PDB file of C-alpha atoms in Angstrom:
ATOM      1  CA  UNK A   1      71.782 -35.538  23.122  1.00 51.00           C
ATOM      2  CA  UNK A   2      69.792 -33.097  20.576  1.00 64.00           C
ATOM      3  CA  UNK A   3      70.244 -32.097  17.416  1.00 64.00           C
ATOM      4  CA  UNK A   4      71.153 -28.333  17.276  1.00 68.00           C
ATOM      5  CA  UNK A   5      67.833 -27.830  15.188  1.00 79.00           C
ATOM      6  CA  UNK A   6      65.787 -29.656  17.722  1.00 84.00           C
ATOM      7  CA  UNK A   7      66.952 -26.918  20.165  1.00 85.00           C
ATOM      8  CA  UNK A   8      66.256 -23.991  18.307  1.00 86.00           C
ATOM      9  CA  UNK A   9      62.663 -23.600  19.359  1.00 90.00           C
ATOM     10  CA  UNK A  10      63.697 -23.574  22.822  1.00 91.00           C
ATOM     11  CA  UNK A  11      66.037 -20.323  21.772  1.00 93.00           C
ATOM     12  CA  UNK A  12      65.415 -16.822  22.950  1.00 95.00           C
ATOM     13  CA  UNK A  13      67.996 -14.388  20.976  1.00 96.00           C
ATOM     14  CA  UNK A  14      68.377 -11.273  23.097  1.00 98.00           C
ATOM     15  CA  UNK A  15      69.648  -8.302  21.471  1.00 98.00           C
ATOM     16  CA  UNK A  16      70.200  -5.534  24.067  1.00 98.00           C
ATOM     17  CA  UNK A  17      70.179  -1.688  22.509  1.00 97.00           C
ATOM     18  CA  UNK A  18      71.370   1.718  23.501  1.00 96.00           C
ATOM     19  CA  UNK A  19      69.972   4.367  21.278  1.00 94.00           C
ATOM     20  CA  UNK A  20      71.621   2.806  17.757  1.00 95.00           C
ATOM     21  CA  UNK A  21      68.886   2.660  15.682  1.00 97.00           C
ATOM     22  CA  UNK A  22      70.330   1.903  12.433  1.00 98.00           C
ATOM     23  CA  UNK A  23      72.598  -0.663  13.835  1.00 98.00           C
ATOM     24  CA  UNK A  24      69.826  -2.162  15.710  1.00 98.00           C
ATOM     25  CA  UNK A  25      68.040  -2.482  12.433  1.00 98.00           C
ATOM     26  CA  UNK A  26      71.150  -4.376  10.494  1.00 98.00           C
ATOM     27  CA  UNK A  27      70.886  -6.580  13.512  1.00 98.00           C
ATOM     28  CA  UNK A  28      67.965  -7.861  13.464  1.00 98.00           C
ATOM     29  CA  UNK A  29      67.522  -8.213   9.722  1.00 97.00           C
ATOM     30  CA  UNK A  30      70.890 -10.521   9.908  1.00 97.00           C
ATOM     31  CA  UNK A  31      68.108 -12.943  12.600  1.00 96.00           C
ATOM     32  CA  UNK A  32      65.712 -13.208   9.861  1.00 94.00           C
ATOM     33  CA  UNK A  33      66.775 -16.614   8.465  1.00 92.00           C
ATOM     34  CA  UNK A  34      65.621 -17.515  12.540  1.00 90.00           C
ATOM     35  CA  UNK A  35      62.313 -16.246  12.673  1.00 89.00           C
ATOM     36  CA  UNK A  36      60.073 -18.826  13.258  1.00 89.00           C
ATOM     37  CA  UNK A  37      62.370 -21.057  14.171  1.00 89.00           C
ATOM     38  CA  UNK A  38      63.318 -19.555  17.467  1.00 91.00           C
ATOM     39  CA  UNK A  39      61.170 -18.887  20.531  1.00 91.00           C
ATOM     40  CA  UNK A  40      61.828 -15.442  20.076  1.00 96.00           C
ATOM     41  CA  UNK A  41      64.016 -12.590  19.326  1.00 97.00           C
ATOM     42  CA  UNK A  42      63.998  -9.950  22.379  1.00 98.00           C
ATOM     43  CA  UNK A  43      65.417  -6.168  22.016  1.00 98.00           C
ATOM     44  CA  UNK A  44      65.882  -4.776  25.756  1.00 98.00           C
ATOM     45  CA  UNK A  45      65.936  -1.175  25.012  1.00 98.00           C
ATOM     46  CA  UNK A  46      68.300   0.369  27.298  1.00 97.00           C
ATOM     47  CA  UNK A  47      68.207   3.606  26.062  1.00 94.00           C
ATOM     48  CA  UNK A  48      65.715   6.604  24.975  1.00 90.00           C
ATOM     49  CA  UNK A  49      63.926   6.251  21.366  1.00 88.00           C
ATOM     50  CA  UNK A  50      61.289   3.919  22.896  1.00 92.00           C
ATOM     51  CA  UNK A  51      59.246   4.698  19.609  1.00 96.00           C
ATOM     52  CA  UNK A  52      62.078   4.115  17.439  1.00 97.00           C
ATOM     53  CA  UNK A  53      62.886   0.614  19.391  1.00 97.00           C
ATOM     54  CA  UNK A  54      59.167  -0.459  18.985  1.00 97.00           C
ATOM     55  CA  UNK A  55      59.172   0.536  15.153  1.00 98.00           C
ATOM     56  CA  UNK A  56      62.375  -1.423  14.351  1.00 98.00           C
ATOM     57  CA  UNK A  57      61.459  -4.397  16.385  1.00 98.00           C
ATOM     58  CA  UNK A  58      57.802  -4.887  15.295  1.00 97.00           C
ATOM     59  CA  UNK A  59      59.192  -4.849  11.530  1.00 97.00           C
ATOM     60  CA  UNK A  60      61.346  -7.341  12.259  1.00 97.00           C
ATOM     61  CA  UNK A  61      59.250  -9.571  14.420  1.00 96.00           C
ATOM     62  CA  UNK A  62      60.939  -9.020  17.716  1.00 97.00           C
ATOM     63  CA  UNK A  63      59.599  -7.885  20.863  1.00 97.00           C
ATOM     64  CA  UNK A  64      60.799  -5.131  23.260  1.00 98.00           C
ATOM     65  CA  UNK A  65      60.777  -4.594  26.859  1.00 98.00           C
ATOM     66  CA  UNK A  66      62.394  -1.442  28.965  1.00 97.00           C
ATOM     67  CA  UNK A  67      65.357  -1.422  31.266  1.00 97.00           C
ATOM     68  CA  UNK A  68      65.803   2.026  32.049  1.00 95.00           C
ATOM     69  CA  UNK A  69      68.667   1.657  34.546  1.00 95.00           C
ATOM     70  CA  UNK A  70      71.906   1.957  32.196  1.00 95.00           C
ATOM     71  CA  UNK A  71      74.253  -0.788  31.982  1.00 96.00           C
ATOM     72  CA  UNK A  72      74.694  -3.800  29.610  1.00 95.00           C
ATOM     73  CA  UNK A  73      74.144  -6.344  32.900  1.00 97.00           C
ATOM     74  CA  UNK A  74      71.397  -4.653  33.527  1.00 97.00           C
ATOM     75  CA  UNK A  75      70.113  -4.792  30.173  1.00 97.00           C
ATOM     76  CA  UNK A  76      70.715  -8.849  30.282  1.00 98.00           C
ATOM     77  CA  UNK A  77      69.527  -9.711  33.289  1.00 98.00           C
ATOM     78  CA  UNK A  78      65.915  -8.040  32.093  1.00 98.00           C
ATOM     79  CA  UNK A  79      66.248 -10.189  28.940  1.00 98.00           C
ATOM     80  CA  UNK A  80      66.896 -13.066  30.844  1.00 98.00           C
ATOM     81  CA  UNK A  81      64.305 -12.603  33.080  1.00 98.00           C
ATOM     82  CA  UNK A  82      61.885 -11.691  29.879  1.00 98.00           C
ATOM     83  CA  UNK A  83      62.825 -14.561  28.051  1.00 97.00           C
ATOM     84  CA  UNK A  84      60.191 -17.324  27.061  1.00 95.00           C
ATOM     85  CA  UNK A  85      62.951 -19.850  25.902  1.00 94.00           C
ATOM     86  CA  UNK A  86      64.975 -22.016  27.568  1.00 92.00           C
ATOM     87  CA  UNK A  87      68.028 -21.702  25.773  1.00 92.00           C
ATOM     88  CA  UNK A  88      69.015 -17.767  26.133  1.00 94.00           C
ATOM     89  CA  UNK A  89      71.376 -16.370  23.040  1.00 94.00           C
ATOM     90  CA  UNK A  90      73.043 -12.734  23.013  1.00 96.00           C
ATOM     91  CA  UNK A  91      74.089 -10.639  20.361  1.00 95.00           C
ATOM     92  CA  UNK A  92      75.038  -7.139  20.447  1.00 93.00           C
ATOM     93  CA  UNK A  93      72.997  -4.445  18.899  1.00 96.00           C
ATOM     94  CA  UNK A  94      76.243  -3.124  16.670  1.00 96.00           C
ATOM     95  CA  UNK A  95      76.861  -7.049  15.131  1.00 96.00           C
ATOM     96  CA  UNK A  96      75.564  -9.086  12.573  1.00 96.00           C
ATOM     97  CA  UNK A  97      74.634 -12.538  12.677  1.00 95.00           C
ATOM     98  CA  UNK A  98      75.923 -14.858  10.570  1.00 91.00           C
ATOM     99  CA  UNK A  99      74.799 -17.354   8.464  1.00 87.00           C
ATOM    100  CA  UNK A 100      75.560 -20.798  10.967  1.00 88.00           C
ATOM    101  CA  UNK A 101      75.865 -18.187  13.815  1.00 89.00           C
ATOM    102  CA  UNK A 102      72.668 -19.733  15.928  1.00 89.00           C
ATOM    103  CA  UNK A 103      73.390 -23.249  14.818  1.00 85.00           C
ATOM    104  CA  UNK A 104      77.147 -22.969  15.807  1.00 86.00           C
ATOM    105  CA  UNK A 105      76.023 -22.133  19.253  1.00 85.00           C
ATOM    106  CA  UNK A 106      73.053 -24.794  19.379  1.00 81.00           C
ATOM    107  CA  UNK A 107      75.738 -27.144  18.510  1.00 81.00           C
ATOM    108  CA  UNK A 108      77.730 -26.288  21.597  1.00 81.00           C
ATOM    109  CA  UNK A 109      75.016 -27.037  24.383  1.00 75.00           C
ATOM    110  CA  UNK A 110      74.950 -30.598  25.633  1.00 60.00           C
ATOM    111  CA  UNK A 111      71.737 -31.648  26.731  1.00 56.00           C
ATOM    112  CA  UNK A 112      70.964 -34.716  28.306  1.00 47.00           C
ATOM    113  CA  UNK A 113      67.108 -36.108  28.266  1.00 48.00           C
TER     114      UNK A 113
END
């Protein structure tokens, strides 16, 4: 079995939005402590403000892709299918990761080699 940390670079944290900017922005600063150690961090904008999406994103290192049918599934199922990782991680756009938050949930997967 692997270490939580030994997963993390398989991790792709998708963070689906709906036109909550500054939310979206507390968000991803709280997945800071992850960059680099992640695959990626993914906003699926599911909303209007495409240039306010791309802004917040790029200054936090994330990438963005459209989904403009409304609907949180929706929204995840174009993450999922966006995602480079193999380990796939949500968080909502209005909530604020935690310090142990990623490793917490790395800890939880069982993977057998």
């Amino acid at each position: 079995m692997k270490a939580p940390d030994e997963l993390l670079p398989q991790v792709s944290i998708i963070v689906c939005t709906v036109d909550r900017f500054a939310d979206l922005a507390r968000c991803l600063q709280s997945l800071q402590p992850w960059q680099g150690t992640v695959a990626e961090t993914l906003v699926v904008n599911n909303g209007r403000g495409t240039e306010e999406v791309e802004e917040i994103a790029r200054h936090h290192g994330a990438r963005v892709v459209a989904e403009p049918r409304r609907g949180v599934s929706r929204a995840r199922n174009t993450g999922i299918r966006n995602a480079r990782g193999n380990i796939i991680v949500f968080l909502d756009d209005d909530t604020q990761a935690g310090e142990e938050w990623l490793r917490d949930r790395a800890a939880r997967i069982s993977v057998v080699a």
